[in-house]
Amino acid sequence: MGKLVSTIFVTLDGVYQAPGGPQEDTRGGFEHGGWSFVYGDDDFGRFVTEVFERPAAFLLGRRTYDIFSSYWPKVTDPDNLIAARLNTLPKFVASATLTDPGWAHTSVLGGDLAKEVTALKERTDGELQVHGSGALVQSLLALDLVDTLHLATFPVVLGSGLRLFKEGARPTKFRHTDGRVTSGGVSIQTYDLAGRPDYGEYTLPENA
């Protein structure tokens, strides 16, 4: 049984849109693309390398797949770990419109997301990694299909853009399992999903 692991970048105000470049995702007139670039120091690079040492397969949303497939197949350096993993391991794209993926080792999941991802986890031996793919991650969280979330929070507020945890998100409890802060101030925290939230109430002592 595989473990579905999501790695996603967000701002302090929860925006996940277009971390990698100005033209990556301009939906809604978004003008802040590329906000993560200046924080890509050695500390952050080590974290990314650690993540890409562990995948057995990848699950991507359509937009992230298009971004990745336009770049990574061109990187042929055998010593580039990220390119080696992405270009050779199985990739699955959740899409109702993609019919003929050109990137090698790519399959399309176009049916019932819950059933297809559950089946994919069952036949995966190791980590099934989701990178970016914010809308897909929202759907997977709502279905309780995410096992581990690497949440990299960058020290910047944008004030607009698509947010990961928006109004109507499924109430979910997480268990913190690891964490670090890079020299550039990026807070990288790892959480395992732990069911529904617990609730209580603060009360004053009787003699207060």
PDB file of N, CA and C in Angstrom, residues 12-74:
ATOM      1  N   LEU A  12       2.305  33.325   3.242  1.00  0.00           N
ATOM      2  CA  LEU A  12       1.760  33.470   4.592  1.00  0.00           C
ATOM      3  C   LEU A  12       0.245  33.611   4.586  1.00  0.00           C
ATOM      4  N   ASP A  13      -0.308  34.167   3.509  1.00  0.00           N
ATOM      5  CA  ASP A  13      -1.767  34.273   3.432  1.00  0.00           C
ATOM      6  C   ASP A  13      -2.374  33.131   2.618  1.00  0.00           C
ATOM      7  N   GLY A  14      -1.632  32.032   2.477  1.00  0.00           N
ATOM      8  CA  GLY A  14      -2.193  30.800   1.957  1.00  0.00           C
ATOM      9  C   GLY A  14      -2.280  30.653   0.462  1.00  0.00           C
ATOM     10  N   VAL A  15      -1.665  31.553  -0.307  1.00  0.00           N
ATOM     11  CA  VAL A  15      -1.744  31.503  -1.768  1.00  0.00           C
ATOM     12  C   VAL A  15      -0.765  30.450  -2.305  1.00  0.00           C
ATOM     13  N   TYR A  16      -1.266  29.593  -3.193  1.00  0.00           N
ATOM     14  CA  TYR A  16      -0.395  28.595  -3.827  1.00  0.00           C
ATOM     15  C   TYR A  16      -0.170  28.883  -5.305  1.00  0.00           C
ATOM     16  N   GLN A  17      -0.807  29.882  -5.835  1.00  0.00           N
ATOM     17  CA  GLN A  17      -0.810  30.139  -7.277  1.00  0.00           C
ATOM     18  C   GLN A  17       0.541  30.636  -7.789  1.00  0.00           C
ATOM     19  N   ALA A  18       1.033  30.000  -8.840  1.00  0.00           N
ATOM     20  CA  ALA A  18       2.199  30.459  -9.606  1.00  0.00           C
ATOM     21  C   ALA A  18       3.438  30.770  -8.764  1.00  0.00           C
ATOM     22  N   PRO A  19       3.933  29.835  -7.975  1.00  0.00           N
ATOM     23  CA  PRO A  19       5.155  30.123  -7.217  1.00  0.00           C
ATOM     24  C   PRO A  19       6.407  30.217  -8.084  1.00  0.00           C
ATOM     25  N   GLY A  20       6.373  29.588  -9.287  1.00  0.00           N
ATOM     26  CA  GLY A  20       7.611  29.422 -10.033  1.00  0.00           C
ATOM     27  C   GLY A  20       7.938  30.440 -11.095  1.00  0.00           C
ATOM     28  N   GLY A  21       6.979  31.272 -11.509  1.00  0.00           N
ATOM     29  CA  GLY A  21       7.282  32.225 -12.571  1.00  0.00           C
ATOM     30  C   GLY A  21       6.094  33.100 -12.922  1.00  0.00           C
ATOM     31  N   PRO A  22       6.341  34.268 -13.531  1.00  0.00           N
ATOM     32  CA  PRO A  22       5.286  35.241 -13.824  1.00  0.00           C
ATOM     33  C   PRO A  22       4.179  34.710 -14.721  1.00  0.00           C
ATOM     34  N   GLN A  23       4.507  33.815 -15.644  1.00  0.00           N
ATOM     35  CA  GLN A  23       3.510  33.319 -16.597  1.00  0.00           C
ATOM     36  C   GLN A  23       3.004  31.915 -16.239  1.00  0.00           C
ATOM     37  N   GLU A  24       3.361  31.417 -15.088  1.00  0.00           N
ATOM     38  CA  GLU A  24       3.002  30.058 -14.716  1.00  0.00           C
ATOM     39  C   GLU A  24       1.491  29.864 -14.585  1.00  0.00           C
ATOM     40  N   ASP A  25       0.812  30.840 -13.986  1.00  0.00           N
ATOM     41  CA  ASP A  25      -0.641  30.737 -13.792  1.00  0.00           C
ATOM     42  C   ASP A  25      -1.176  32.144 -13.546  1.00  0.00           C
ATOM     43  N   THR A  26      -1.769  32.727 -14.564  1.00  0.00           N
ATOM     44  CA  THR A  26      -2.257  34.110 -14.457  1.00  0.00           C
ATOM     45  C   THR A  26      -3.774  34.168 -14.305  1.00  0.00           C
ATOM     46  N   ARG A  27      -4.401  33.078 -13.947  1.00  0.00           N
ATOM     47  CA  ARG A  27      -5.858  33.074 -13.768  1.00  0.00           C
ATOM     48  C   ARG A  27      -6.295  34.169 -12.802  1.00  0.00           C
ATOM     49  N   GLY A  28      -7.427  34.800 -13.135  1.00  0.00           N
ATOM     50  CA  GLY A  28      -7.942  35.863 -12.277  1.00  0.00           C
ATOM     51  C   GLY A  28      -7.122  37.128 -12.328  1.00  0.00           C
ATOM     52  N   GLY A  29      -6.281  37.272 -13.350  1.00  0.00           N
ATOM     53  CA  GLY A  29      -5.434  38.451 -13.448  1.00  0.00           C
ATOM     54  C   GLY A  29      -4.296  38.464 -12.448  1.00  0.00           C
ATOM     55  N   PHE A  30      -3.887  37.280 -11.972  1.00  0.00           N
ATOM     56  CA  PHE A  30      -2.823  37.178 -10.963  1.00  0.00           C
ATOM     57  C   PHE A  30      -1.513  37.735 -11.510  1.00  0.00           C
ATOM     58  N   GLU A  31      -0.913  38.672 -10.766  1.00  0.00           N
ATOM     59  CA  GLU A  31       0.286  39.383 -11.228  1.00  0.00           C
ATOM     60  C   GLU A  31       1.512  39.134 -10.370  1.00  0.00           C
ATOM     61  N   HIS A  32       1.444  38.144  -9.472  1.00  0.00           N
ATOM     62  CA  HIS A  32       2.541  37.945  -8.520  1.00  0.00           C
ATOM     63  C   HIS A  32       3.315  36.659  -8.766  1.00  0.00           C
ATOM     64  N   GLY A  33       3.198  36.081  -9.948  1.00  0.00           N
ATOM     65  CA  GLY A  33       3.869  34.818 -10.227  1.00  0.00           C
ATOM     66  C   GLY A  33       5.377  34.890 -10.044  1.00  0.00           C
ATOM     67  N   GLY A  34       5.940  33.820  -9.486  1.00  0.00           N
ATOM     68  CA  GLY A  34       7.378  33.762  -9.237  1.00  0.00           C
ATOM     69  C   GLY A  34       7.778  34.149  -7.835  1.00  0.00           C
ATOM     70  N   TRP A  35       6.803  34.190  -6.929  1.00  0.00           N
ATOM     71  CA  TRP A  35       7.063  34.692  -5.569  1.00  0.00           C
ATOM     72  C   TRP A  35       7.984  33.787  -4.741  1.00  0.00           C
ATOM     73  N   SER A  36       8.181  32.535  -5.137  1.00  0.00           N
ATOM     74  CA  SER A  36       9.041  31.647  -4.344  1.00  0.00           C
ATOM     75  C   SER A  36      10.509  31.705  -4.765  1.00  0.00           C
ATOM     76  N   PHE A  37      10.785  32.296  -5.932  1.00  0.00           N
ATOM     77  CA  PHE A  37      12.109  32.175  -6.554  1.00  0.00           C
ATOM     78  C   PHE A  37      13.244  32.674  -5.670  1.00  0.00           C
ATOM     79  N   VAL A  38      13.064  33.814  -5.041  1.00  0.00           N
ATOM     80  CA  VAL A  38      14.176  34.427  -4.296  1.00  0.00           C
ATOM     81  C   VAL A  38      14.524  33.648  -3.028  1.00  0.00           C
ATOM     82  N   TYR A  39      13.698  32.671  -2.645  1.00  0.00           N
ATOM     83  CA  TYR A  39      13.948  31.902  -1.424  1.00  0.00           C
ATOM     84  C   TYR A  39      14.580  30.541  -1.715  1.00  0.00           C
ATOM     85  N   GLY A  40      14.979  30.310  -2.962  1.00  0.00           N
ATOM     86  CA  GLY A  40      15.540  29.019  -3.343  1.00  0.00           C
ATOM     87  C   GLY A  40      17.003  28.875  -2.978  1.00  0.00           C
ATOM     88  N   ASP A  41      17.317  28.898  -1.695  1.00  0.00           N
ATOM     89  CA  ASP A  41      18.712  28.804  -1.249  1.00  0.00           C
ATOM     90  C   ASP A  41      19.130  27.346  -1.055  1.00  0.00           C
ATOM     91  N   ASP A  42      20.331  27.137  -0.540  1.00  0.00           N
ATOM     92  CA  ASP A  42      20.847  25.784  -0.355  1.00  0.00           C
ATOM     93  C   ASP A  42      19.990  24.974   0.608  1.00  0.00           C
ATOM     94  N   ASP A  43      19.505  25.617   1.674  1.00  0.00           N
ATOM     95  CA  ASP A  43      18.650  24.907   2.628  1.00  0.00           C
ATOM     96  C   ASP A  43      17.404  24.377   1.948  1.00  0.00           C
ATOM     97  N   PHE A  44      16.782  25.214   1.140  1.00  0.00           N
ATOM     98  CA  PHE A  44      15.564  24.794   0.464  1.00  0.00           C
ATOM     99  C   PHE A  44      15.882  23.711  -0.567  1.00  0.00           C
ATOM    100  N   GLY A  45      17.007  23.858  -1.238  1.00  0.00           N
ATOM    101  CA  GLY A  45      17.424  22.852  -2.202  1.00  0.00           C
ATOM    102  C   GLY A  45      17.625  21.490  -1.574  1.00  0.00           C
ATOM    103  N   ARG A  46      18.175  21.465  -0.357  1.00  0.00           N
ATOM    104  CA  ARG A  46      18.375  20.190   0.334  1.00  0.00           C
ATOM    105  C   ARG A  46      17.041  19.521   0.643  1.00  0.00           C
ATOM    106  N   PHE A  47      16.058  20.316   1.042  1.00  0.00           N
ATOM    107  CA  PHE A  47      14.740  19.750   1.311  1.00  0.00           C
ATOM    108  C   PHE A  47      14.140  19.131   0.047  1.00  0.00           C
ATOM    109  N   VAL A  48      14.208  19.862  -1.061  1.00  0.00           N
ATOM    110  CA  VAL A  48      13.650  19.359  -2.320  1.00  0.00           C
ATOM    111  C   VAL A  48      14.355  18.072  -2.738  1.00  0.00           C
ATOM    112  N   THR A  49      15.676  18.045  -2.590  1.00  0.00           N
ATOM    113  CA  THR A  49      16.427  16.837  -2.934  1.00  0.00           C
ATOM    114  C   THR A  49      15.983  15.655  -2.090  1.00  0.00           C
ATOM    115  N   GLU A  50      15.797  15.883  -0.796  1.00  0.00           N
ATOM    116  CA  GLU A  50      15.348  14.813   0.097  1.00  0.00           C
ATOM    117  C   GLU A  50      14.000  14.254  -0.353  1.00  0.00           C
ATOM    118  N   VAL A  51      13.092  15.133  -0.744  1.00  0.00           N
ATOM    119  CA  VAL A  51      11.772  14.691  -1.191  1.00  0.00           C
ATOM    120  C   VAL A  51      11.896  13.826  -2.438  1.00  0.00           C
ATOM    121  N   PHE A  52      12.711  14.257  -3.398  1.00  0.00           N
ATOM    122  CA  PHE A  52      12.826  13.536  -4.667  1.00  0.00           C
ATOM    123  C   PHE A  52      13.691  12.284  -4.578  1.00  0.00           C
ATOM    124  N   GLU A  53      14.244  12.018  -3.419  1.00  0.00           N
ATOM    125  CA  GLU A  53      14.947  10.756  -3.218  1.00  0.00           C
ATOM    126  C   GLU A  53      13.979   9.613  -2.915  1.00  0.00           C
ATOM    127  N   ARG A  54      12.691   9.936  -2.640  1.00  0.00           N
ATOM    128  CA  ARG A  54      11.791   8.919  -2.106  1.00  0.00           C
ATOM    129  C   ARG A  54      10.616   8.488  -2.993  1.00  0.00           C
ATOM    130  N   PRO A  55      10.353   9.095  -4.146  1.00  0.00           N
ATOM    131  CA  PRO A  55       9.117   8.734  -4.859  1.00  0.00           C
ATOM    132  C   PRO A  55       9.170   7.357  -5.516  1.00  0.00           C
ATOM    133  N   ALA A  56       7.985   6.744  -5.577  1.00  0.00           N
ATOM    134  CA  ALA A  56       7.809   5.549  -6.400  1.00  0.00           C
ATOM    135  C   ALA A  56       7.032   5.903  -7.658  1.00  0.00           C
ATOM    136  N   ALA A  57       6.212   6.966  -7.569  1.00  0.00           N
ATOM    137  CA  ALA A  57       5.405   7.431  -8.697  1.00  0.00           C
ATOM    138  C   ALA A  57       4.920   8.836  -8.366  1.00  0.00           C
ATOM    139  N   PHE A  58       4.373   9.510  -9.391  1.00  0.00           N
ATOM    140  CA  PHE A  58       3.879  10.872  -9.218  1.00  0.00           C
ATOM    141  C   PHE A  58       2.417  10.958  -9.649  1.00  0.00           C
ATOM    142  N   LEU A  59       1.665  11.768  -8.923  1.00  0.00           N
ATOM    143  CA  LEU A  59       0.289  12.101  -9.270  1.00  0.00           C
ATOM    144  C   LEU A  59       0.218  13.611  -9.400  1.00  0.00           C
ATOM    145  N   LEU A  60      -0.209  14.110 -10.557  1.00  0.00           N
ATOM    146  CA  LEU A  60      -0.183  15.545 -10.825  1.00  0.00           C
ATOM    147  C   LEU A  60      -1.532  16.027 -11.346  1.00  0.00           C
ATOM    148  N   GLY A  61      -1.827  17.291 -11.055  1.00  0.00           N
ATOM    149  CA  GLY A  61      -2.952  17.943 -11.681  1.00  0.00           C
ATOM    150  C   GLY A  61      -2.579  18.348 -13.097  1.00  0.00           C
ATOM    151  N   ARG A  62      -3.579  18.664 -13.910  1.00  0.00           N
ATOM    152  CA  ARG A  62      -3.319  18.952 -15.328  1.00  0.00           C
ATOM    153  C   ARG A  62      -2.410  20.162 -15.506  1.00  0.00           C
ATOM    154  N   ARG A  63      -2.639  21.234 -14.784  1.00  0.00           N
ATOM    155  CA  ARG A  63      -1.833  22.443 -14.969  1.00  0.00           C
ATOM    156  C   ARG A  63      -0.375  22.188 -14.585  1.00  0.00           C
ATOM    157  N   THR A  64      -0.151  21.540 -13.449  1.00  0.00           N
ATOM    158  CA  THR A  64       1.221  21.234 -13.038  1.00  0.00           C
ATOM    159  C   THR A  64       1.879  20.272 -14.025  1.00  0.00           C
ATOM    160  N   TYR A  65       1.126  19.306 -14.511  1.00  0.00           N
ATOM    161  CA  TYR A  65       1.666  18.385 -15.513  1.00  0.00           C
ATOM    162  C   TYR A  65       2.134  19.142 -16.755  1.00  0.00           C
ATOM    163  N   ASP A  66       1.326  20.083 -17.232  1.00  0.00           N
ATOM    164  CA  ASP A  66       1.706  20.849 -18.424  1.00  0.00           C
ATOM    165  C   ASP A  66       2.981  21.645 -18.183  1.00  0.00           C
ATOM    166  N   ILE A  67       3.106  22.229 -16.986  1.00  0.00           N
ATOM    167  CA  ILE A  67       4.305  23.006 -16.651  1.00  0.00           C
ATOM    168  C   ILE A  67       5.531  22.083 -16.596  1.00  0.00           C
ATOM    169  N   PHE A  68       5.397  20.974 -15.893  1.00  0.00           N
ATOM    170  CA  PHE A  68       6.515  20.041 -15.748  1.00  0.00           C
ATOM    171  C   PHE A  68       6.920  19.437 -17.092  1.00  0.00           C
ATOM    172  N   SER A  69       5.923  19.029 -17.895  1.00  0.00           N
ATOM    173  CA  SER A  69       6.223  18.329 -19.139  1.00  0.00           C
ATOM    174  C   SER A  69       6.825  19.240 -20.198  1.00  0.00           C
ATOM    175  N   SER A  70       6.677  20.545 -20.024  1.00  0.00           N
ATOM    176  CA  SER A  70       7.293  21.479 -20.973  1.00  0.00           C
ATOM    177  C   SER A  70       8.754  21.756 -20.632  1.00  0.00           C
ATOM    178  N   TYR A  71       9.189  21.331 -19.441  1.00  0.00           N
ATOM    179  CA  TYR A  71      10.548  21.654 -18.996  1.00  0.00           C
ATOM    180  C   TYR A  71      11.417  20.414 -18.733  1.00  0.00           C
ATOM    181  N   TRP A  72      10.926  19.500 -17.883  1.00  0.00           N
ATOM    182  CA  TRP A  72      11.804  18.447 -17.385  1.00  0.00           C
ATOM    183  C   TRP A  72      12.282  17.449 -18.435  1.00  0.00           C
ATOM    184  N   PRO A  73      11.508  17.120 -19.472  1.00  0.00           N
ATOM    185  CA  PRO A  73      12.053  16.208 -20.489  1.00  0.00           C
ATOM    186  C   PRO A  73      13.280  16.757 -21.213  1.00  0.00           C
ATOM    187  N   LYS A  74      13.460  18.077 -21.167  1.00  0.00           N
ATOM    188  CA  LYS A  74      14.609  18.697 -21.814  1.00  0.00           C
ATOM    189  C   LYS A  74      15.876  18.612 -20.960  1.00  0.00           C
TER     190      LYS A  74
END
